[in-house]
Short mmCIF file of C-alpha atoms in Angstrom, two decimals:
data_model
loop_
_atom_site.label_atom_id
_atom_site.label_comp_id
_atom_site.label_asym_id
_atom_site.label_seq_id
_atom_site.Cartn_x
_atom_site.Cartn_y
_atom_site.Cartn_z
CA MET A 13 0.00 0.00 0.00
CA LEU A 14 1.39 3.44 -0.96
CA LYS A 15 1.70 6.34 1.45
CA GLN A 16 -0.55 9.33 0.82
CA GLU A 17 2.37 11.33 -0.61
CA PRO A 18 4.75 8.80 -2.12
CA ASN A 19 8.01 9.96 -3.51
CA LYS A 20 9.01 9.02 -7.03
CA LEU A 21 11.23 6.13 -5.93
CA GLU A 22 8.44 4.48 -3.96
CA LEU A 23 6.04 4.96 -6.88
CA PHE A 24 8.55 3.45 -9.29
CA LYS A 25 9.07 0.40 -7.03
CA TYR A 26 5.33 -0.05 -6.65
CA LEU A 27 4.69 0.09 -10.39
CA GLU A 28 7.59 -2.24 -10.99
CA SER A 29 6.10 -4.82 -8.61
CA VAL A 30 2.68 -4.46 -10.29
CA PHE A 31 4.17 -4.99 -13.74
CA SER A 32 6.20 -7.95 -12.43
CA ASP A 33 3.05 -9.55 -11.00
CA LEU A 34 1.21 -8.98 -14.27
CA GLU A 35 4.06 -10.51 -16.23
CA GLN A 36 4.09 -13.58 -13.96
CA GLN A 37 0.33 -13.94 -14.35
CA LYS A 38 0.67 -13.68 -18.13
CA ILE A 39 3.37 -16.36 -18.14
CA ALA A 40 1.20 -18.63 -15.99
CA LEU A 41 -1.80 -18.05 -18.27
CA ASP A 42 0.21 -18.66 -21.45
CA GLN A 43 1.53 -21.95 -20.03
CA SER A 44 -1.94 -23.33 -19.36
CA ALA A 45 -4.40 -21.62 -21.71
CA ILE A 46 -4.96 -20.77 -25.37
CA VAL A 47 -5.19 -16.98 -25.53
CA ALA A 48 -6.28 -14.63 -28.30
CA ILE A 49 -7.20 -10.95 -28.39
CA THR A 50 -9.43 -9.47 -31.10
CA ASP A 51 -10.60 -5.98 -31.90
CA THR A 52 -14.26 -4.98 -32.08
CA LYS A 53 -14.45 -6.15 -35.73
CA GLY A 54 -13.33 -9.63 -34.68
CA ASP A 55 -9.87 -9.37 -36.26
CA ILE A 56 -7.11 -11.11 -34.32
CA ILE A 57 -4.49 -8.74 -32.87
CA TYR A 58 -2.71 -11.17 -30.51
CA VAL A 59 -2.28 -14.93 -30.06
CA ASN A 60 -0.05 -16.86 -27.71
CA ASP A 61 2.10 -19.86 -28.56
CA LYS A 62 -0.52 -22.37 -27.38
CA PHE A 63 -2.99 -20.95 -29.89
CA CYS A 64 -0.48 -21.55 -32.67
CA GLU A 65 0.32 -25.02 -31.34
CA ILE A 66 -3.29 -26.26 -31.37
CA SER A 67 -4.40 -24.45 -34.56
CA LYS A 68 -1.23 -25.35 -36.52
CA TYR A 69 -1.08 -21.75 -37.80
CA SER A 70 1.84 -19.38 -37.22
CA LYS A 71 1.35 -16.01 -35.55
CA GLU A 72 1.98 -14.32 -38.89
CA GLU A 73 -0.84 -16.34 -40.48
CA LEU A 74 -3.28 -15.49 -37.66
CA ILE A 75 -2.68 -11.83 -36.90
CA GLY A 76 -5.10 -9.70 -38.88
CA GLN A 77 -7.36 -12.65 -39.67
CA ASN A 78 -10.89 -13.27 -38.41
CA HIS A 79 -11.69 -16.34 -36.32
CA ARG A 80 -13.41 -17.73 -39.40
CA ILE A 81 -9.95 -19.08 -40.29
CA ILE A 82 -10.53 -21.85 -37.70
CA ASN A 83 -14.29 -22.22 -38.19
CA SER A 84 -15.17 -25.93 -38.38
CA LYS A 85 -18.70 -25.31 -39.77
CA TYR A 86 -19.93 -27.47 -36.89
CA HIS A 87 -21.91 -24.68 -35.22
CA ASP A 88 -24.79 -22.90 -36.93
CA THR A 89 -25.02 -19.14 -37.48
CA ASP A 90 -27.33 -18.67 -34.48
CA PHE A 91 -24.58 -20.00 -32.22
CA PHE A 92 -22.17 -17.24 -33.25
CA LYS A 93 -24.89 -14.58 -33.39
CA ASP A 94 -25.60 -15.29 -29.73
CA LEU A 95 -21.87 -15.15 -28.93
CA TRP A 96 -21.39 -11.76 -30.60
CA LYS A 97 -24.60 -10.34 -29.17
CA THR A 98 -23.42 -11.26 -25.66
CA ILE A 99 -19.89 -9.84 -25.84
CA SER A 100 -20.89 -6.72 -27.81
CA GLN A 101 -23.15 -5.85 -24.88
CA GLY A 102 -20.11 -6.01 -22.59
CA LYS A 103 -21.04 -9.37 -21.08
CA VAL A 104 -18.81 -12.42 -20.63
CA TRP A 105 -19.58 -15.40 -22.93
CA ARG A 106 -18.79 -19.02 -22.03
CA GLY A 107 -19.22 -22.16 -24.10
CA ASP A 108 -17.60 -25.07 -25.94
CA ILE A 109 -16.47 -24.54 -29.55
CA LYS A 110 -15.35 -27.04 -32.15
CA ASN A 111 -12.57 -25.58 -34.33
CA ARG A 112 -10.62 -26.74 -37.37
CA ALA A 113 -6.83 -26.63 -37.47
CA LYS A 114 -4.72 -25.81 -40.54
CA ASP A 115 -4.23 -29.54 -41.28
CA ASN A 116 -8.05 -30.03 -41.29
CA THR A 117 -8.09 -31.87 -37.96
CA TYR A 118 -10.66 -30.80 -35.39
CA TYR A 119 -10.32 -29.80 -31.77
CA TRP A 120 -12.70 -28.68 -29.02
CA VAL A 121 -12.03 -25.78 -26.67
CA SER A 122 -13.83 -24.63 -23.54
CA THR A 123 -13.98 -20.89 -24.17
CA THR A 124 -14.43 -17.76 -22.07
CA ILE A 125 -14.55 -14.43 -23.92
CA VAL A 126 -14.11 -11.30 -21.79
CA PRO A 127 -14.85 -7.83 -23.25
CA TYR A 128 -12.47 -5.00 -22.27
CA LEU A 129 -14.57 -1.86 -21.75
CA ASN A 130 -13.66 1.80 -22.27
CA GLU A 131 -14.65 4.70 -20.01
CA ASN A 132 -18.11 4.69 -21.62
CA GLY A 133 -18.68 1.01 -20.86
CA LYS A 134 -18.28 0.01 -24.51
CA PRO A 135 -16.03 -2.91 -25.60
CA TYR A 136 -12.84 -1.91 -27.34
CA GLN A 137 -11.32 -5.41 -27.56
CA TYR A 138 -12.07 -8.99 -26.55
CA VAL A 139 -9.85 -11.50 -24.77
CA ALA A 140 -10.64 -15.17 -25.44
CA ILE A 141 -9.24 -17.71 -23.01
CA ARG A 142 -9.58 -21.32 -24.11
CA PHE A 143 -8.70 -24.76 -22.78
CA ASP A 144 -8.30 -27.87 -24.94
CA ILE A 145 -11.12 -30.35 -24.13
CA THR A 146 -10.82 -32.54 -27.24
CA LYS A 147 -10.07 -35.67 -25.21
CA GLN A 148 -13.03 -35.08 -22.90
CA LYS A 149 -15.34 -34.52 -25.88
CA LYS A 150 -14.22 -37.79 -27.48
CA GLN A 151 -14.91 -39.59 -24.20
CA GLU A 152 -18.31 -37.90 -24.04
CA ILE A 153 -19.16 -39.03 -27.59
CA ASP A 154 -17.96 -42.55 -26.78
CA LEU A 155 -20.14 -42.61 -23.67
CA LYS A 156 -23.15 -41.47 -25.71
CA GLY A 157 -22.42 -44.23 -28.22
CA ARG A 158 -22.30 -46.86 -25.49
CA THR A 159 -25.52 -45.51 -24.02
CA GLN A 160 -27.13 -45.80 -27.45
CA GLN A 161 -25.92 -49.40 -27.70
CA LEU A 162 -27.59 -50.18 -24.40
CA GLU A 163 -30.81 -48.49 -25.55
CA ASP A 164 -30.74 -50.49 -28.79
CA PHE A 165 -30.20 -53.70 -26.86
CA CYS A 166 -33.11 -52.94 -24.50
CA PHE A 167 -35.32 -52.03 -27.47
CA ILE A 168 -34.59 -55.29 -29.27
CA VAL A 169 -35.11 -57.36 -26.14
CA SER A 170 -38.36 -55.66 -25.19
CA HIS A 171 -39.93 -55.34 -28.66
CA ASN A 172 -38.46 -58.11 -30.76
CA LEU A 173 -37.52 -61.00 -28.50
CA ARG A 174 -40.49 -61.04 -26.15
CA ALA A 175 -43.10 -62.22 -28.69
CA PRO A 176 -41.14 -65.17 -30.18
CA LEU A 177 -39.99 -66.21 -26.71
CA SER A 178 -43.59 -66.18 -25.46
CA ASN A 179 -44.63 -68.26 -28.46
CA LEU A 180 -41.88 -70.77 -27.80
CA LEU A 181 -42.85 -71.10 -24.15
CA LEU A 182 -46.51 -71.54 -25.07
CA LEU A 183 -45.76 -74.14 -27.75
CA THR A 184 -43.41 -76.14 -25.54
CA SER A 185 -45.93 -76.21 -22.70
CA MET A 186 -48.63 -77.33 -25.16
CA ILE A 187 -46.36 -80.06 -26.50
CA GLU A 188 -45.75 -81.33 -22.97
CA GLU A 189 -49.50 -81.56 -22.42
CA CYS A 190 -50.24 -83.40 -25.68
CA GLU A 191 -51.65 -86.88 -25.32
CA THR A 192 -50.70 -88.17 -28.77
CA PHE A 193 -47.57 -88.16 -30.86
CA GLU A 194 -49.49 -86.68 -33.81
CA GLU A 195 -50.51 -83.64 -31.77
CA GLN A 196 -46.92 -83.17 -30.62
CA LYS A 197 -45.70 -83.41 -34.22
CA ILE A 198 -48.14 -80.72 -35.41
CA LEU A 199 -47.15 -78.33 -32.62
CA ALA A 200 -43.43 -79.05 -33.07
CA SER A 201 -43.69 -78.02 -36.72
CA LYS A 202 -44.76 -74.58 -35.54
CA LEU A 203 -41.55 -74.06 -33.53
CA SER A 204 -39.44 -73.15 -36.55
CA LYS A 205 -41.02 -69.71 -37.09
CA PRO A 206 -40.33 -68.20 -33.60
CA VAL A 207 -36.90 -69.86 -33.57
CA ASN A 208 -36.01 -68.25 -36.92
CA ILE A 209 -37.24 -64.86 -35.69
CA LEU A 210 -35.11 -65.21 -32.55
CA ASN A 211 -32.06 -66.15 -34.60
CA GLU A 212 -32.57 -63.27 -37.06
CA THR A 213 -33.07 -60.72 -34.28
CA PHE A 214 -30.03 -61.96 -32.41
CA ASN A 215 -27.88 -61.65 -35.54
CA GLU A 216 -29.13 -58.11 -36.11
CA LEU A 217 -28.22 -57.19 -32.54
CA VAL A 218 -24.73 -58.65 -32.88
CA GLU A 219 -24.17 -56.88 -36.21
CA SER A 220 -25.29 -53.46 -34.97
CA LEU A 221 -23.15 -53.70 -31.84
CA GLN A 222 -20.17 -55.02 -33.80
CA VAL A 223 -20.27 -51.99 -36.13
CA ARG A 224 -19.97 -49.59 -33.21
CA GLN A 225 -16.98 -51.50 -31.84
CA ASP A 226 -15.33 -51.82 -35.26
CA THR A 227 -14.25 -48.19 -35.69
CA GLU A 228 -10.70 -49.28 -36.56
CA ILE A 229 -11.88 -51.33 -39.55
CA ALA A 230 -9.34 -51.32 -42.37
CA LYS A 231 -9.77 -48.61 -45.00
CA GLU A 232 -8.61 -48.84 -48.60
CA ASP A 233 -8.69 -46.90 -51.84
CA VAL A 234 -12.16 -47.76 -53.15
CA SER A 235 -13.82 -47.01 -56.50
CA PHE A 236 -17.49 -46.02 -56.27
CA ASN A 237 -18.08 -47.38 -59.77
CA ASP A 238 -16.55 -50.79 -58.95
CA CYS A 239 -18.66 -51.09 -55.79
CA LEU A 240 -21.84 -50.14 -57.65
CA SER A 241 -21.09 -52.69 -60.37
CA LYS A 242 -20.83 -55.46 -57.77
CA VAL A 243 -24.10 -54.41 -56.16
CA LEU A 244 -25.89 -54.28 -59.52
CA GLU A 245 -24.67 -57.81 -60.30
CA ILE A 246 -26.36 -59.01 -57.12
CA LEU A 247 -29.58 -57.12 -57.89
CA ASN A 248 -29.47 -57.83 -61.63
CA LEU A 249 -32.53 -60.11 -61.72
CA ASP A 250 -34.79 -57.45 -60.17
CA ILE A 251 -33.30 -54.72 -62.37
CA VAL A 252 -33.94 -56.68 -65.58
CA ASN A 253 -37.36 -58.03 -64.61
CA HIS A 254 -38.70 -54.61 -63.67
CA ASN A 255 -36.94 -52.66 -66.46
CA ILE A 256 -35.16 -50.40 -63.94
CA GLU A 257 -32.87 -47.66 -65.23
CA ILE A 258 -29.71 -46.93 -63.21
CA ILE A 259 -27.85 -43.67 -63.93
CA SER A 260 -24.51 -43.06 -62.21
CA ASP A 261 -22.10 -40.14 -62.16
CA PHE A 262 -18.91 -40.46 -60.11
CA GLU A 263 -16.83 -37.97 -62.09
CA GLU A 264 -16.50 -35.38 -59.32
CA ALA A 265 -15.46 -37.91 -56.64
CA PRO A 266 -14.61 -41.27 -58.24
CA ARG A 267 -12.73 -42.80 -55.28
CA ILE A 268 -12.54 -42.67 -51.50
CA ILE A 269 -10.35 -44.07 -48.73
CA TYR A 270 -12.97 -46.06 -46.86
CA PRO A 271 -13.96 -49.56 -45.64
CA LYS A 272 -15.05 -51.32 -48.80
CA LYS A 273 -17.59 -53.60 -47.10
CA TYR A 274 -19.39 -50.56 -45.66
CA LEU A 275 -19.60 -48.79 -49.02
CA LEU A 276 -20.98 -51.97 -50.62
CA SER A 277 -23.50 -52.20 -47.77
CA TYR A 278 -24.68 -48.58 -48.27
CA LEU A 279 -25.18 -49.03 -52.00
CA HIS A 280 -26.91 -52.39 -51.63
CA ASN A 281 -29.31 -51.22 -48.92
CA LEU A 282 -30.25 -47.94 -50.60
CA VAL A 283 -30.58 -49.30 -54.15
CA SER A 284 -32.53 -52.37 -53.01
CA ASN A 285 -34.84 -50.07 -51.02
CA SER A 286 -35.49 -48.02 -54.16
CA ILE A 287 -36.38 -51.23 -55.99
CA LYS A 288 -38.53 -52.48 -53.13
CA TYR A 289 -40.52 -49.24 -52.89
CA ARG A 290 -40.88 -48.49 -56.62
CA SER A 291 -44.11 -47.01 -57.95
CA PRO A 292 -46.34 -49.28 -60.06
CA GLU A 293 -47.33 -46.20 -62.09
CA ARG A 294 -43.97 -45.55 -63.78
CA GLN A 295 -40.60 -46.96 -64.71
CA LEU A 296 -38.18 -46.79 -61.81
CA ILE A 297 -35.17 -44.55 -62.44
CA ILE A 298 -32.37 -44.44 -59.86
CA ASN A 299 -29.72 -41.70 -60.03
CA ILE A 300 -26.49 -42.29 -58.11
CA LYS A 301 -23.96 -39.49 -57.86
CA THR A 302 -20.95 -38.41 -55.82
CA TYR A 303 -19.88 -34.80 -55.34
CA LEU A 304 -17.64 -32.59 -53.19
CA LYS A 305 -18.87 -29.96 -50.75
CA ASN A 306 -17.05 -28.15 -47.91
CA GLY A 307 -14.16 -30.61 -48.00
CA SER A 308 -16.39 -33.71 -47.79
CA ILE A 309 -17.36 -36.37 -50.29
CA PHE A 310 -21.13 -36.88 -50.61
CA LEU A 311 -23.02 -39.85 -52.03
CA LYS A 312 -26.50 -39.03 -53.36
CA ILE A 313 -29.06 -41.66 -54.37
CA THR A 314 -32.35 -40.44 -55.87
CA ASP A 315 -35.36 -42.44 -57.09
CA ASN A 316 -38.83 -41.69 -58.45
CA GLY A 317 -40.56 -44.30 -56.31
CA LEU A 318 -43.40 -44.22 -53.80
CA GLY A 319 -41.76 -41.65 -51.54
CA MET A 320 -42.62 -41.06 -47.89
CA ASP A 321 -44.46 -38.59 -45.71
CA MET A 322 -41.42 -37.02 -44.04
CA LYS A 323 -43.55 -34.85 -41.76
CA ASN A 324 -44.78 -37.95 -39.93
CA ASN A 325 -41.90 -40.36 -40.56
CA ALA A 326 -38.65 -38.34 -40.55
CA SER A 327 -37.88 -39.10 -36.89
CA LYS A 328 -38.53 -42.83 -37.40
CA LEU A 329 -36.82 -43.24 -40.76
CA PHE A 330 -33.60 -44.81 -39.49
CA GLY A 331 -35.16 -46.57 -36.51
CA LEU A 332 -34.82 -50.28 -35.88
CA ARG A 333 -37.68 -52.41 -37.29
CA LYS A 334 -39.39 -49.36 -38.83
CA THR A 335 -41.22 -49.99 -42.11
CA PHE A 336 -43.43 -47.57 -44.04
CA HIS A 337 -45.19 -49.21 -47.00
CA GLY A 338 -46.29 -52.63 -45.77
CA ASN A 339 -43.93 -54.45 -48.15
CA PRO A 340 -43.73 -58.12 -47.02
CA ASP A 341 -39.99 -58.19 -47.71
CA ALA A 342 -39.29 -55.14 -45.51
CA LYS A 343 -37.58 -55.89 -42.21
CA GLY A 344 -36.77 -52.38 -41.02
CA PHE A 345 -33.10 -53.16 -40.51
CA GLY A 346 -31.33 -51.90 -43.67
CA LEU A 347 -31.54 -48.17 -42.95
CA PHE A 348 -30.80 -48.74 -39.28
CA ILE A 349 -27.56 -50.62 -39.97
CA THR A 350 -26.59 -48.15 -42.73
CA LYS A 351 -26.93 -45.24 -40.30
CA THR A 352 -24.98 -47.18 -37.68
CA GLN A 353 -22.13 -47.85 -40.12
CA VAL A 354 -22.05 -44.28 -41.45
CA GLU A 355 -21.93 -42.76 -37.96
CA ALA A 356 -19.28 -45.26 -36.83
CA MET A 357 -17.08 -43.75 -39.57
CA SER A 358 -17.89 -40.18 -38.34
CA GLY A 359 -20.23 -39.46 -41.25
CA THR A 360 -23.87 -38.45 -41.49
CA ILE A 361 -26.87 -39.73 -43.44
CA TYR A 362 -30.13 -37.93 -44.10
CA ALA A 363 -33.04 -38.05 -46.54
CA GLU A 364 -35.55 -35.98 -48.47
CA SER A 365 -38.78 -37.51 -49.72
CA LYS A 366 -42.22 -36.68 -51.07
CA VAL A 367 -45.18 -39.02 -51.37
CA ASP A 368 -45.64 -40.40 -54.91
CA THR A 369 -42.64 -38.41 -56.14
CA GLY A 370 -39.61 -40.26 -54.78
CA SER A 371 -36.80 -40.16 -52.25
CA THR A 372 -33.23 -38.91 -52.06
CA PHE A 373 -30.68 -40.20 -49.57
CA TYR A 374 -27.46 -38.32 -48.82
CA ILE A 375 -24.37 -39.73 -47.14
CA GLN A 376 -21.70 -37.26 -46.07
CA PHE A 377 -18.44 -39.10 -45.54
CA ASN A 378 -16.01 -37.92 -42.89
CA LYS A 379 -13.69 -35.19 -44.21
CA ASN A 380 -10.77 -36.94 -45.84
#
């Protein structure tokens, strides 16, 4: 504490100690946090070494740039509108942000943005203090995946195993009570159906769980055209018998580094669905195309089939055992396993559809 009338020496020593403390605090902060300062336009005017380390950009590449240079496109515009609205009002903003580094890898940061205010209470610059939480986010995603596995397991047990098990128990008790061999033989012949349903459901459960565990599946350089040709060979009888026209265009993205068995599975499930749900009123035409957008490869499969009421069915579209047209061959597993495989490879799948017009399915592969 200074005296009421300090001499110049005392004042100098006091200021020196203050600056020394501030310098030590800055060193401590730089050692533990990712720090950036921007002006009121959002242009970067300072970054510390940790910012450069995690973003893979040099200070020269960052200074003068906007934070859009590390925008991952993960968050929507409303997310950043809320951020800017908060700090421009002189309030502190806190949240988690997913960013993209120079080498196109992604990282998560827990972020606090503090506005520095002038004498009029208006921000003149913003200090963003971030901490790397990428590992925690990955663990969080893994936990959500395991929770989903458990939910899937419970769903299958409660909705798909209970009925055939009840039938088996009923039939076996009836067989035990039969008085003649002929009666037992008739009832025993009915056991095959619930047994087959149990076996099929069990295999589906194993397959869906295996996909989620198989994230390290081997990837290879795969040709979309080669995979489609193999799928069309399998479906050739249906294609010829129903005079189906297949149009493909892989010029923009002919190849991908990806698990081949998954790509074959996507094409088979989506093309066979188009065939299964074709309209009796017109020739079925299926368009299959790949294209590039925002650094990702997309696969697009469009048909002019029966289509679906997306308003009522969008949330159920990729659900287990969900069917929509009463087709006797539909099991409600193809889209479920396709979505499981796509998401296991960090991709996304979504659809657009209109009744009696057709459907389009999009698969966005992980940025590669």
